[in-house]
mmCIF file of C-alpha atoms in Angstrom:
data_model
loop_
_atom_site.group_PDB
_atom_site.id
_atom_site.type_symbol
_atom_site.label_atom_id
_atom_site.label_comp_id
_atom_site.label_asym_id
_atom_site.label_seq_id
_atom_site.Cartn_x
_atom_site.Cartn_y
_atom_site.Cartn_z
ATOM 1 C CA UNK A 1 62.143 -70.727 -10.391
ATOM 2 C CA UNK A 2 65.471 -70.081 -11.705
ATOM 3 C CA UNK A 3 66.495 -67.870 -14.331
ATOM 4 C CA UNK A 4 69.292 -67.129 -16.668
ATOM 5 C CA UNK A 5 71.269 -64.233 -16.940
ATOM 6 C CA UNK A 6 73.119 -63.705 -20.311
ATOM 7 C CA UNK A 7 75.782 -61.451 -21.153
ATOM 8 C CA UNK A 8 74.383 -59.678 -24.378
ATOM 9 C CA UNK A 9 77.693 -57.260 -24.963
ATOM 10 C CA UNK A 10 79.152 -59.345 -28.011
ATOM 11 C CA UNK A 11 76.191 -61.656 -28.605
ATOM 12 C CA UNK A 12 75.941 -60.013 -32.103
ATOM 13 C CA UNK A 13 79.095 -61.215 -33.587
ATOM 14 C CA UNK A 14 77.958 -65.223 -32.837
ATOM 15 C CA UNK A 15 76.025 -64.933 -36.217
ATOM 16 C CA UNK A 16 77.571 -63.612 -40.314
ATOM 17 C CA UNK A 17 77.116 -59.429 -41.369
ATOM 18 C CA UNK A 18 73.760 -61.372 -43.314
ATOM 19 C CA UNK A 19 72.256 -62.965 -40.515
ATOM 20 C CA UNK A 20 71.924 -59.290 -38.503
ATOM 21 C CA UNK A 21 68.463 -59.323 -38.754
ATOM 22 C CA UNK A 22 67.872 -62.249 -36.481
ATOM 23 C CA UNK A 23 70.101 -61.296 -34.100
ATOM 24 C CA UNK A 24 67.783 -57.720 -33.411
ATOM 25 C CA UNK A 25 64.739 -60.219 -33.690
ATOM 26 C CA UNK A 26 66.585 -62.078 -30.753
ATOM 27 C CA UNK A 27 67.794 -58.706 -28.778
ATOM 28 C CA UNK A 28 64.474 -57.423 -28.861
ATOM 29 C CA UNK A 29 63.470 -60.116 -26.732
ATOM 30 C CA UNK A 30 65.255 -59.115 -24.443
ATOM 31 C CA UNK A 31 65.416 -56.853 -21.401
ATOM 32 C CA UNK A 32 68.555 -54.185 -21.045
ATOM 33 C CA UNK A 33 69.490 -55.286 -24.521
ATOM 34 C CA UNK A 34 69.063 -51.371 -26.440
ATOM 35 C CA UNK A 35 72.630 -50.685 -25.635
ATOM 36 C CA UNK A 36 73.724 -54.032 -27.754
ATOM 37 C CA UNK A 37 71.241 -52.859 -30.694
ATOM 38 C CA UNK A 38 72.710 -49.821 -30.975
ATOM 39 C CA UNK A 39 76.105 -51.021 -31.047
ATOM 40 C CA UNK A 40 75.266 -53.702 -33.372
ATOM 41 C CA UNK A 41 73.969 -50.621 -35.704
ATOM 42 C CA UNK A 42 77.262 -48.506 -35.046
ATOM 43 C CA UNK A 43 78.981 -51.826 -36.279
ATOM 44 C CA UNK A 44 76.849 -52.239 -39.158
ATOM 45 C CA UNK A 45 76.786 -48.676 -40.495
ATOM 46 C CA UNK A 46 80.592 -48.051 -39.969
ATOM 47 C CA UNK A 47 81.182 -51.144 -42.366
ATOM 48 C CA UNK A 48 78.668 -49.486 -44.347
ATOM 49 C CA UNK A 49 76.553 -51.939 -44.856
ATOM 50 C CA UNK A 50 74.041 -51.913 -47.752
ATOM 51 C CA UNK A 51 70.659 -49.859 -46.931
ATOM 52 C CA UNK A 52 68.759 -53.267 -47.703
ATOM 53 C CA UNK A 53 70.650 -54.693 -44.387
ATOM 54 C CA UNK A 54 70.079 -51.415 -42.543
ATOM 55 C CA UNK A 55 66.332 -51.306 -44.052
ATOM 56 C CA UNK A 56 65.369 -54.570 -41.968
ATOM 57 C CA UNK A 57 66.833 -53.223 -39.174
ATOM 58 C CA UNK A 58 64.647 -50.346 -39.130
ATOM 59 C CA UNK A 59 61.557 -52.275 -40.194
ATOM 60 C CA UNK A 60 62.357 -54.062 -36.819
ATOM 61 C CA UNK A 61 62.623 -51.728 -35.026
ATOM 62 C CA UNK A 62 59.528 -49.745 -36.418
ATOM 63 C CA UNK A 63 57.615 -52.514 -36.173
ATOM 64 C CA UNK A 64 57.942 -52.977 -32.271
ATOM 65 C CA UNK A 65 57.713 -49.489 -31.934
ATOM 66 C CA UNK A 66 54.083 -49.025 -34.116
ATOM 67 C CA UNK A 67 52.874 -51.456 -31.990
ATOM 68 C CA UNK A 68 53.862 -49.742 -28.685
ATOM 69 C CA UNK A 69 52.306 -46.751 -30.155
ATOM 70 C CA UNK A 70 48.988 -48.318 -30.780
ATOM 71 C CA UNK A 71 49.213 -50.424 -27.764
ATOM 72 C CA UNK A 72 49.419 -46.853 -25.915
ATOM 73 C CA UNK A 73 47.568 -44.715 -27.921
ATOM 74 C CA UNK A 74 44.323 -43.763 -25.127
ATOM 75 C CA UNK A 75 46.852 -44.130 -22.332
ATOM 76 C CA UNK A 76 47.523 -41.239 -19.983
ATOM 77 C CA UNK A 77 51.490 -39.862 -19.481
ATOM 78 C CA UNK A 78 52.012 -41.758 -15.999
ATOM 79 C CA UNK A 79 50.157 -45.231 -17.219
ATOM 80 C CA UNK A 80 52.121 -45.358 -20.372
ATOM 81 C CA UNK A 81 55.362 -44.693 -18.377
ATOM 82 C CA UNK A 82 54.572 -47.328 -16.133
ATOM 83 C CA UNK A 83 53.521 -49.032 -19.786
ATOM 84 C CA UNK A 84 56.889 -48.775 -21.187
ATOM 85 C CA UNK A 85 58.087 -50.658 -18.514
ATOM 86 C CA UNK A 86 56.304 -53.297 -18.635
ATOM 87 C CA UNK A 87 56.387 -53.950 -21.925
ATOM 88 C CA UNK A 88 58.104 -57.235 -23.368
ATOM 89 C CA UNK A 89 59.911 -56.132 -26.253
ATOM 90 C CA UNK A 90 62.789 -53.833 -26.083
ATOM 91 C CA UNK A 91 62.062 -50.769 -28.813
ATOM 92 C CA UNK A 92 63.904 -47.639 -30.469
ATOM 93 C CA UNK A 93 61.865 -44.550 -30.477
ATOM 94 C CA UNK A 94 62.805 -41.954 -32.712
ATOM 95 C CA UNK A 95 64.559 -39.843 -29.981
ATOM 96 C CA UNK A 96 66.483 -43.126 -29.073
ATOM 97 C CA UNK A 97 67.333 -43.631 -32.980
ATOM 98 C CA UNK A 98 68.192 -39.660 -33.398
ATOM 99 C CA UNK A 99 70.644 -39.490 -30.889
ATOM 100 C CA UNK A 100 72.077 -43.079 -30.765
ATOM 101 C CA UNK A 101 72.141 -43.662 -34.071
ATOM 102 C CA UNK A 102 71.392 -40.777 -36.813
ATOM 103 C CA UNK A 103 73.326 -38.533 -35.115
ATOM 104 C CA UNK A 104 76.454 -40.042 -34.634
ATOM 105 C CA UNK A 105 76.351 -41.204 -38.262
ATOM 106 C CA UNK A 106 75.499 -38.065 -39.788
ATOM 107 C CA UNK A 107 78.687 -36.884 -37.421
ATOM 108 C CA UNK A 108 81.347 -39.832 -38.872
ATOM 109 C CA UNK A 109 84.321 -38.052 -40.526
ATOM 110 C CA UNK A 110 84.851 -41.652 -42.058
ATOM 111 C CA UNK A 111 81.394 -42.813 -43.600
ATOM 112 C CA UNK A 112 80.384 -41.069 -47.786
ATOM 113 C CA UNK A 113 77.667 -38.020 -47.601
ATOM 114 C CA UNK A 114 75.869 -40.595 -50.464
ATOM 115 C CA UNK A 115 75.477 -43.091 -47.613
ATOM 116 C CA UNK A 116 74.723 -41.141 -44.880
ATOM 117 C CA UNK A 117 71.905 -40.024 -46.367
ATOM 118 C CA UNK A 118 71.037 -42.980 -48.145
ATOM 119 C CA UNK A 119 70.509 -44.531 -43.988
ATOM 120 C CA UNK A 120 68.736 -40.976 -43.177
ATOM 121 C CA UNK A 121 66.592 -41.130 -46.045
ATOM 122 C CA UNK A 122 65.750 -45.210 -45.191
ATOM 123 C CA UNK A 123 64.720 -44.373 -41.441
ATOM 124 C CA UNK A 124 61.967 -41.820 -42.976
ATOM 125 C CA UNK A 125 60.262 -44.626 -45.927
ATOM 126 C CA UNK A 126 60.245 -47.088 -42.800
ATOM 127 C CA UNK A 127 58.845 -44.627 -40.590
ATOM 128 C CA UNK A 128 56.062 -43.406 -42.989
ATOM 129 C CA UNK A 129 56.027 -47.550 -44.126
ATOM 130 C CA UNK A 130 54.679 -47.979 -40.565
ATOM 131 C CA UNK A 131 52.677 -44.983 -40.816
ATOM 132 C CA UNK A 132 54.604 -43.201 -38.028
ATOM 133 C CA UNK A 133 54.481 -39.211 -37.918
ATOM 134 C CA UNK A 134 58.052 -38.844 -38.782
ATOM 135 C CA UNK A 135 59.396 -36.455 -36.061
ATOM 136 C CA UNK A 136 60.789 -32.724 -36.514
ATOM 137 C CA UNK A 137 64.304 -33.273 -35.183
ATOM 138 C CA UNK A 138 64.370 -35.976 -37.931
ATOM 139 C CA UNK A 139 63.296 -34.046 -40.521
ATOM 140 C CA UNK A 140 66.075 -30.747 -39.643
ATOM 141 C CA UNK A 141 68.789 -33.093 -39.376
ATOM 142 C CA UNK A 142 68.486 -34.508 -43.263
ATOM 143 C CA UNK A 143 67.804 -30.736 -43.673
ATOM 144 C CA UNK A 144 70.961 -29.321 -42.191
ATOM 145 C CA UNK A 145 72.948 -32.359 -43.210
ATOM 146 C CA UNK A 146 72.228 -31.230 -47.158
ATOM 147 C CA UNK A 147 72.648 -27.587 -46.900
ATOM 148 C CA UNK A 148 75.588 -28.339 -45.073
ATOM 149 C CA UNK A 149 76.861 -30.382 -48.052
ATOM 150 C CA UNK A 150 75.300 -27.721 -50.341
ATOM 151 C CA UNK A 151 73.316 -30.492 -52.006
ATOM 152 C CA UNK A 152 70.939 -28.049 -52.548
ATOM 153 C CA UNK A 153 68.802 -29.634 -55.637
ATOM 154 C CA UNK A 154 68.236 -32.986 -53.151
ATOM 155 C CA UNK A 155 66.904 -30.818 -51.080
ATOM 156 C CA UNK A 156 64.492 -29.181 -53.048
ATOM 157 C CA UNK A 157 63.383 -32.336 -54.423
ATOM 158 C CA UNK A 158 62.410 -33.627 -50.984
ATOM 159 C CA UNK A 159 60.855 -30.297 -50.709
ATOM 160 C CA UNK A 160 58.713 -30.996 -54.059
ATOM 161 C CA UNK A 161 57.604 -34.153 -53.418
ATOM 162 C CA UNK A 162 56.505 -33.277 -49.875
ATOM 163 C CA UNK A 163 58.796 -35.722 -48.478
ATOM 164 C CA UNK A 164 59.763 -33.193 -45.469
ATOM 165 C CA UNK A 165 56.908 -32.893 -43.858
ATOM 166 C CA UNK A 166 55.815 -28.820 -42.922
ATOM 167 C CA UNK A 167 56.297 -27.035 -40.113
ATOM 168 C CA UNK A 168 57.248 -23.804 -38.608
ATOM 169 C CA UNK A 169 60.889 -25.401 -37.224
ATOM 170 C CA UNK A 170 61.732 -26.710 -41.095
ATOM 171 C CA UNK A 171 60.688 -22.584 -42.156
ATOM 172 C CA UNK A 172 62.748 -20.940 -39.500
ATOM 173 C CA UNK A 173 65.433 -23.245 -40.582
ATOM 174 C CA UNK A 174 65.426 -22.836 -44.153
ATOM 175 C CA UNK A 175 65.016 -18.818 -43.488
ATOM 176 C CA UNK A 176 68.137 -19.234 -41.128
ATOM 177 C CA UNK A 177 70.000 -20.748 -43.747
ATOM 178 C CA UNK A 178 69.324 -18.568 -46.497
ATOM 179 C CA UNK A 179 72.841 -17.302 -47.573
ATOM 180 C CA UNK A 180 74.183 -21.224 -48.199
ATOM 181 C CA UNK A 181 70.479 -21.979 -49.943
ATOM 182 C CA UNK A 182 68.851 -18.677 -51.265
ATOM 183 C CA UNK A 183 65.869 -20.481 -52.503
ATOM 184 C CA UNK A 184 65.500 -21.884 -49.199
ATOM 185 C CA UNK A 185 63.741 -18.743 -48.460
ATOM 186 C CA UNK A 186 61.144 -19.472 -50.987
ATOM 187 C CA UNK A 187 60.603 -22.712 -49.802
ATOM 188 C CA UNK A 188 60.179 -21.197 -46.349
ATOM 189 C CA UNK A 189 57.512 -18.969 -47.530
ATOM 190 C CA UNK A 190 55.709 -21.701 -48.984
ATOM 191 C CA UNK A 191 55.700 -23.999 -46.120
ATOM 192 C CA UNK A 192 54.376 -20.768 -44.243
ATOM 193 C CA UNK A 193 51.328 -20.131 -46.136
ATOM 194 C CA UNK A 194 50.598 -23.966 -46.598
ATOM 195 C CA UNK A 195 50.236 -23.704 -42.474
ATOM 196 C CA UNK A 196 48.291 -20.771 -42.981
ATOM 197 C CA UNK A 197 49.903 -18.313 -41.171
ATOM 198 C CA UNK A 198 48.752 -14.638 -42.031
ATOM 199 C CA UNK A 199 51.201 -12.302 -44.209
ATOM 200 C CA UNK A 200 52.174 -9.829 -41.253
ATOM 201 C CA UNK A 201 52.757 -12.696 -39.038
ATOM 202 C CA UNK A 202 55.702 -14.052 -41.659
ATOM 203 C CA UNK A 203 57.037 -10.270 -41.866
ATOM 204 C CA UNK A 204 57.345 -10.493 -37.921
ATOM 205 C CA UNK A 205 59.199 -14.039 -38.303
ATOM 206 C CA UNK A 206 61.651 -12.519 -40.650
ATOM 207 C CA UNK A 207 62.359 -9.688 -38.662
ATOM 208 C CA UNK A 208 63.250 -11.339 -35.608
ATOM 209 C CA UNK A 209 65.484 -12.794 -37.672
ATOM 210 C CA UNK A 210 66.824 -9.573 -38.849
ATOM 211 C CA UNK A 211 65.839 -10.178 -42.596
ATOM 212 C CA UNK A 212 64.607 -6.867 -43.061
ATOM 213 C CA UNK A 213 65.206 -6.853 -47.014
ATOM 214 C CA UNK A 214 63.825 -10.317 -47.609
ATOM 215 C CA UNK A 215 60.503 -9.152 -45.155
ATOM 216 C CA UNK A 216 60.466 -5.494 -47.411
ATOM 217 C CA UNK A 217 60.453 -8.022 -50.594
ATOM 218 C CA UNK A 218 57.332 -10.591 -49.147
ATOM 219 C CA UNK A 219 55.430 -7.208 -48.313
ATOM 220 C CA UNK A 220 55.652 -5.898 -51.719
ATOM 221 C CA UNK A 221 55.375 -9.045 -53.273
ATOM 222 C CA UNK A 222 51.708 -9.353 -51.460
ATOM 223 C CA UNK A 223 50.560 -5.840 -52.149
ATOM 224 C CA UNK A 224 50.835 -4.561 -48.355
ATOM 225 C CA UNK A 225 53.493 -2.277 -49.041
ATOM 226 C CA UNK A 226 51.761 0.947 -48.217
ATOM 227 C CA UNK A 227 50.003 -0.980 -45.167
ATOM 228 C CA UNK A 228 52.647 -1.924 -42.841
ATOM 229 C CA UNK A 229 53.883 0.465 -40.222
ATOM 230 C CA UNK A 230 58.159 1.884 -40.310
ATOM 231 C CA UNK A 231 58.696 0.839 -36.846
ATOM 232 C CA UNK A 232 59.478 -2.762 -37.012
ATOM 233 C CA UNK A 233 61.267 -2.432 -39.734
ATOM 234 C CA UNK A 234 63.967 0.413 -38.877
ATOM 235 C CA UNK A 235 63.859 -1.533 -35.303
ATOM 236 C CA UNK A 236 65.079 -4.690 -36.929
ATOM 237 C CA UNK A 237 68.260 -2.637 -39.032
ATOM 238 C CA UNK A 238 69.660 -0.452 -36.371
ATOM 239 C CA UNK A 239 72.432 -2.880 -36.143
ATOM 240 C CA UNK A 240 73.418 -2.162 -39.582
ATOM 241 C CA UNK A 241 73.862 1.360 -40.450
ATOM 242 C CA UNK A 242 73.923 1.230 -44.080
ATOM 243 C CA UNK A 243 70.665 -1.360 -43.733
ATOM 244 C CA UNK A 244 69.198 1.224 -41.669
ATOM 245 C CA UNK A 245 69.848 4.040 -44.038
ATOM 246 C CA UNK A 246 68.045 2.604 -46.866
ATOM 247 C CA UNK A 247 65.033 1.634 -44.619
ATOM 248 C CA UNK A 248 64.848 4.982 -43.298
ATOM 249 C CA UNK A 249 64.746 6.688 -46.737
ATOM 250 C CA UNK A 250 62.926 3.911 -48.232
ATOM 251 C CA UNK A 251 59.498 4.515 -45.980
ATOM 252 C CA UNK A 252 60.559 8.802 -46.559
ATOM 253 C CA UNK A 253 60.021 7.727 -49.621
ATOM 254 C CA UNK A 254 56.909 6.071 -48.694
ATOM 255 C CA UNK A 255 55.308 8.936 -46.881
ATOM 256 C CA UNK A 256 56.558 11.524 -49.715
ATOM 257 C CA UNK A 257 54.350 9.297 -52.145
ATOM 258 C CA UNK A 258 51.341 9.017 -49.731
ATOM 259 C CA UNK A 259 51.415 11.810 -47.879
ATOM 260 C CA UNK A 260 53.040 14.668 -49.955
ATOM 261 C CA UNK A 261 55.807 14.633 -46.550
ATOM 262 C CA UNK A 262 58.508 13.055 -45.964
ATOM 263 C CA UNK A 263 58.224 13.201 -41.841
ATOM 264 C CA UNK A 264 56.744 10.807 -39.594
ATOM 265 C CA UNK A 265 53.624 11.211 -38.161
ATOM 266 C CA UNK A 266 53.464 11.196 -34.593
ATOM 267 C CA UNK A 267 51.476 7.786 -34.591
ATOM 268 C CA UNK A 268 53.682 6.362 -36.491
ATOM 269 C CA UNK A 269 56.301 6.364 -33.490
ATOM 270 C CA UNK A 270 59.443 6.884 -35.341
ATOM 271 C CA UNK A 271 60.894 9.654 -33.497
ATOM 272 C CA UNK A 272 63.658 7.479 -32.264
ATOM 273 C CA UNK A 273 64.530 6.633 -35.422
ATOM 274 C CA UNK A 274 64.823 9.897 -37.308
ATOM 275 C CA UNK A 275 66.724 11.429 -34.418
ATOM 276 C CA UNK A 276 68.797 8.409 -34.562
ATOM 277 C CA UNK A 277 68.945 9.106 -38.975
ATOM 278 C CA UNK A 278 70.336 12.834 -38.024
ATOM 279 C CA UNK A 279 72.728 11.833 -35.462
ATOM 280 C CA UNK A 280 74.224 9.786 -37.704
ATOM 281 C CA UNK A 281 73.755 11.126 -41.356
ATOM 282 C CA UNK A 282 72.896 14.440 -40.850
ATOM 283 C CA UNK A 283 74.218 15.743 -44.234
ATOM 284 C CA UNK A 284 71.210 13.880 -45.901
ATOM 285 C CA UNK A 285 68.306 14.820 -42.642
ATOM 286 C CA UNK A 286 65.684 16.067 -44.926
ATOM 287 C CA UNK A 287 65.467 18.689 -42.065
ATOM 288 C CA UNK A 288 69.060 20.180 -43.070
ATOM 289 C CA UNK A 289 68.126 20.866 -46.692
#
């Protein structure tokens, strides 16, 4: 039997910018052809072709891809491996698209912020078109890419009309983010309760992250105030002394109003911390006065 070997590397430029769509129909026929997709989509989107062009691309792509996914679905890790392999048609998965495609685009010092988007914002209808769980590392790079840009009110409408999907990743982010998008940390919250998590487990988030103020404000703002324990929370500010100061003398304040005392009880564990307050502001230790 004999077979013929073709040389795929420019096969894309035999047919006119409006005729694309046959050529992937053709490439995906064939074996070791991703590399020639993907430049034929670096050509396309640097010319910045309309989204309707770049649409049918995707819906190609998706469409292989939906089906691999069914195909698959009851398959073990090693069979489907040995699956993808096998397989006939050449497909982009969304890591392949991410980093081959979205990425480098989103990176172009050359292409508009309108279009960039415009091709982000495509992938995710054909995704969901296909009914394909759009992936997290999708969803955080339309997220960065718009804070970045500080198109903030995009962003919250994607937010509003649940078109980012939740998750913990998209809340971190968001709570990361929060001096370029201050209601980002709103949104966070949100997307926190929606998934459920308790109250003290979103104070711990945001102290990790060294929010101590925004964490003080959630508490308050969910009547646990006089519930949650000093430690964390002067823990979390040491790095800042001024922070840590108003901390300090806002859970003294705390105890004065519960207890009658300003001091610490000893199961409180804050021992550290109020030697650490009198080492360092000991004209205002409650102890000197």
């Amino acid at each position: 039997m004999w077979y013929l070997r073709t040389d795929l590397k420019d096969v894309f430029q035999l047919l006119p910018s409006d005729q694309q769509g046959l050529m992937v129909d053709f490439l995906l026929h064939r074996s070791s052809s991703k590399s020639v997709i993907i430049s034929l989509c670096h050509t396309a989107l640097q010319k910045e072709t309309g989204v309707a062009q770049i649409s049918v691309f995707f819906s190609k792509f998706n469409q292989v891809y939906k089906d691999y996914i069914d195909s698959n679905e009851n398959v073990g890790y090693s069979q489907n491996c040995e699956l993808r392999k096998e397989t006939s048609l050449v497909f982009l998965d969304q890591h392949d698209v991410f980093s081959e495609i979205l990425e480098p685009l989103v990176e172009s010092p050359v292409l508009s912020f309108n279009y960039k988007i415009s091709v982000l914002m495509e992938y995710i209808r054909s995704l969901n078109s296909f009914k394909i769980d759009v992936q997290q590392f999708i969803n955080e790079l339309i997220v960065k890419s718009l804070i970045k840009s500080r198109d903030l009110f995009y962003l919250q409408q994607l937010f509003r009309y649940k078109i980012i999907t939740d998750s913990r990743q998209i809340a971190n982010l968001l709570l990361d983010c929060e001096e370029q998008f201050p209601y980002g940390f709103h949104i966070a919250l949100e997307i926190l309760k929606r998934l459920a998590i308790a109250d003290r487990e979103i104070m711990e988030i945001m102290l990790k992250k060294r929010q101590v103020l925004q964490a003080l404000r959630f508490i308050r703002s969910v009547g646990m105030i006089d519930l949650v324990p000093a430690h964390p929370f002067l823990q979390a500010s040491l790095h800042d002394s001024s922070l840590f100061y108003s901390i300090y003398k806002f859970f003294e304040a705390r105890n004065i109003r519960i207890t009658g005392s300003g001091e610490f009880t000893a199961a409180q564990n804050c021992d550290e911390f109020r030697i650490h307050f009198i080492e360092n502001f000991p004209s205002d230790s409650m102890e000197n006065l």
